[in-house]
Every structure is written in C-alpha cells, then in structure tokens.
C-alpha cells in the first residue's frame, strides 16, 4: 500500500506542475499532460480505495 501512496503522490506532483503551467503560462501541451495525469490519478485512487477496504477487513 505504501508503494501505491508513493505513486499517487508522484502523479499528483506531475498534475500540479502541468496544471500550473497551463493556467499561468497558457501552455496547451501542459494542459494535455495535466489531463492525462488526472486520469491516472483517478485510476490510482480507485485502486487505493480497493486496497484500503481490503486492509480494513
């Protein structure tokens, strides 16, 4: 589970940096990368929920 949390944190950092580049500098490519990171975060969060529920049983 620790590895999963590390992946989530790393992907979140990618999202934050790219979304800031899009908002502050108008970088369209960064917006694409931010959306990709957001999709990956969604998948990782679902996996975290699944693992967390199993661990709490």
Short mmCIF file of N, CA and C in Angstrom, two decimals:
data_model
loop_
_atom_site.label_atom_id
_atom_site.label_comp_id
_atom_site.label_asym_id
_atom_site.label_seq_id
_atom_site.Cartn_x
_atom_site.Cartn_y
_atom_site.Cartn_z
N UNK A 1 0.83 -1.19 0.00
CA UNK A 1 0.00 0.00 0.00
C UNK A 1 0.88 1.25 0.00
N UNK A 2 2.03 1.16 0.66
CA UNK A 2 2.94 2.31 0.71
C UNK A 2 3.41 2.69 -0.70
N UNK A 3 3.68 1.67 -1.50
CA UNK A 3 4.10 1.90 -2.88
C UNK A 3 3.00 2.63 -3.67
N UNK A 4 1.77 2.24 -3.44
CA UNK A 4 0.63 2.87 -4.12
C UNK A 4 0.51 4.34 -3.73
N UNK A 5 0.70 4.64 -2.46
CA UNK A 5 0.62 6.03 -1.99
C UNK A 5 1.76 6.85 -2.61
N UNK A 6 2.93 6.27 -2.75
CA UNK A 6 4.04 6.97 -3.39
C UNK A 6 3.73 7.27 -4.85
N UNK A 7 3.10 6.32 -5.55
CA UNK A 7 2.70 6.54 -6.94
C UNK A 7 1.68 7.68 -7.03
N UNK A 8 0.74 7.70 -6.10
CA UNK A 8 -0.29 8.76 -6.09
C UNK A 8 0.37 10.12 -5.88
N UNK A 9 1.29 10.20 -4.92
CA UNK A 9 1.97 11.46 -4.66
C UNK A 9 2.78 11.93 -5.86
N UNK A 10 3.47 11.01 -6.53
CA UNK A 10 4.27 11.37 -7.70
C UNK A 10 3.37 11.87 -8.83
N UNK A 11 2.27 11.18 -9.06
CA UNK A 11 1.36 11.58 -10.14
C UNK A 11 0.70 12.93 -9.82
N UNK A 12 0.43 13.16 -8.54
CA UNK A 12 -0.16 14.43 -8.14
C UNK A 12 0.82 15.58 -8.40
N UNK A 13 2.09 15.36 -8.14
CA UNK A 13 3.10 16.39 -8.42
C UNK A 13 3.15 16.72 -9.91
N UNK A 14 3.05 15.69 -10.74
CA UNK A 14 3.03 15.90 -12.20
C UNK A 14 1.81 16.73 -12.57
N UNK A 15 0.66 16.38 -12.00
CA UNK A 15 -0.57 17.11 -12.29
C UNK A 15 -0.44 18.58 -11.88
N UNK A 16 0.05 18.83 -10.67
CA UNK A 16 0.16 20.21 -10.17
C UNK A 16 1.08 21.04 -11.05
N UNK A 17 2.24 20.51 -11.38
CA UNK A 17 3.19 21.29 -12.18
C UNK A 17 2.63 21.60 -13.57
N UNK A 18 1.99 20.61 -14.19
CA UNK A 18 1.45 20.83 -15.54
C UNK A 18 0.21 21.73 -15.52
N UNK A 19 -0.64 21.57 -14.52
CA UNK A 19 -1.83 22.42 -14.47
C UNK A 19 -1.43 23.88 -14.19
N UNK A 20 -0.42 24.07 -13.36
CA UNK A 20 0.06 25.44 -13.12
C UNK A 20 0.65 26.05 -14.38
N UNK A 21 1.39 25.26 -15.15
CA UNK A 21 1.95 25.76 -16.41
C UNK A 21 0.85 26.15 -17.38
N UNK A 22 -0.23 25.39 -17.40
CA UNK A 22 -1.34 25.72 -18.29
C UNK A 22 -2.03 27.00 -17.84
N UNK A 23 -2.32 27.09 -16.56
CA UNK A 23 -3.07 28.24 -16.05
C UNK A 23 -2.25 29.52 -16.09
N UNK A 24 -1.01 29.45 -15.64
CA UNK A 24 -0.20 30.66 -15.52
C UNK A 24 0.44 31.09 -16.84
N UNK A 25 0.84 30.12 -17.67
CA UNK A 25 1.58 30.45 -18.89
C UNK A 25 0.79 30.19 -20.16
N UNK A 26 -0.39 29.57 -20.02
CA UNK A 26 -1.20 29.28 -21.20
C UNK A 26 -0.62 28.17 -22.06
N UNK A 27 0.17 27.30 -21.47
CA UNK A 27 0.82 26.20 -22.18
C UNK A 27 -0.19 25.09 -22.47
N UNK A 28 -0.57 24.95 -23.74
CA UNK A 28 -1.60 23.98 -24.11
C UNK A 28 -1.12 22.55 -23.94
N UNK A 29 0.14 22.28 -24.23
CA UNK A 29 0.69 20.93 -24.09
C UNK A 29 0.68 20.51 -22.62
N UNK A 30 0.94 21.45 -21.74
CA UNK A 30 0.91 21.16 -20.31
C UNK A 30 -0.51 20.79 -19.88
N UNK A 31 -1.50 21.41 -20.49
CA UNK A 31 -2.89 21.07 -20.19
C UNK A 31 -3.20 19.63 -20.56
N UNK A 32 -2.67 19.19 -21.69
CA UNK A 32 -2.86 17.80 -22.10
C UNK A 32 -2.20 16.85 -21.11
N UNK A 33 -0.99 17.18 -20.70
CA UNK A 33 -0.29 16.35 -19.72
C UNK A 33 -1.02 16.35 -18.38
N UNK A 34 -1.60 17.47 -18.00
CA UNK A 34 -2.34 17.56 -16.73
C UNK A 34 -3.59 16.68 -16.79
N UNK A 35 -4.28 16.70 -17.91
CA UNK A 35 -5.47 15.85 -18.06
C UNK A 35 -5.10 14.37 -18.02
N UNK A 36 -3.99 14.01 -18.64
CA UNK A 36 -3.52 12.63 -18.60
C UNK A 36 -3.19 12.23 -17.16
N UNK A 37 -2.53 13.11 -16.44
CA UNK A 37 -2.19 12.83 -15.04
C UNK A 37 -3.46 12.70 -14.20
N UNK A 38 -4.47 13.51 -14.50
CA UNK A 38 -5.73 13.44 -13.76
C UNK A 38 -6.41 12.08 -13.97
N UNK A 39 -6.36 11.57 -15.19
CA UNK A 39 -6.94 10.25 -15.46
C UNK A 39 -6.18 9.17 -14.70
N UNK A 40 -4.87 9.27 -14.70
CA UNK A 40 -4.06 8.29 -13.98
C UNK A 40 -4.32 8.37 -12.48
N UNK A 41 -4.47 9.59 -11.97
CA UNK A 41 -4.79 9.76 -10.54
C UNK A 41 -6.12 9.10 -10.21
N UNK A 42 -7.08 9.24 -11.09
CA UNK A 42 -8.39 8.63 -10.87
C UNK A 42 -8.25 7.12 -10.74
N UNK A 43 -7.48 6.51 -11.62
CA UNK A 43 -7.26 5.07 -11.57
C UNK A 43 -6.55 4.67 -10.28
N UNK A 44 -5.54 5.45 -9.90
CA UNK A 44 -4.79 5.14 -8.68
C UNK A 44 -5.66 5.29 -7.44
N UNK A 45 -6.52 6.28 -7.43
CA UNK A 45 -7.41 6.48 -6.29
C UNK A 45 -8.40 5.32 -6.14
N UNK A 46 -8.90 4.83 -7.26
CA UNK A 46 -9.80 3.68 -7.21
C UNK A 46 -9.07 2.46 -6.65
N UNK A 47 -7.83 2.28 -7.08
CA UNK A 47 -7.03 1.17 -6.58
C UNK A 47 -6.75 1.34 -5.09
N UNK A 48 -6.48 2.58 -4.67
CA UNK A 48 -6.25 2.85 -3.25
C UNK A 48 -7.48 2.49 -2.43
N UNK A 49 -8.64 2.87 -2.92
CA UNK A 49 -9.88 2.57 -2.20
C UNK A 49 -10.06 1.07 -2.05
N UNK A 50 -9.80 0.35 -3.13
CA UNK A 50 -9.94 -1.11 -3.12
C UNK A 50 -8.97 -1.73 -2.10
N UNK A 51 -7.73 -1.31 -2.12
CA UNK A 51 -6.72 -1.85 -1.21
C UNK A 51 -7.03 -1.46 0.22
N UNK A 52 -7.47 -0.23 0.42
CA UNK A 52 -7.78 0.26 1.76
C UNK A 52 -8.93 -0.51 2.39
N UNK A 53 -9.96 -0.77 1.61
CA UNK A 53 -11.11 -1.52 2.12
C UNK A 53 -10.68 -2.94 2.49
N UNK A 54 -9.84 -3.55 1.66
CA UNK A 54 -9.36 -4.90 1.96
C UNK A 54 -8.52 -4.92 3.24
N UNK A 55 -7.70 -3.89 3.43
CA UNK A 55 -6.84 -3.82 4.60
C UNK A 55 -7.64 -3.61 5.89
N UNK A 56 -8.79 -2.98 5.78
CA UNK A 56 -9.58 -2.69 6.97
C UNK A 56 -10.44 -3.86 7.41
N UNK A 57 -10.49 -4.91 6.61
CA UNK A 57 -11.32 -6.07 6.97
C UNK A 57 -10.63 -6.96 7.96
#
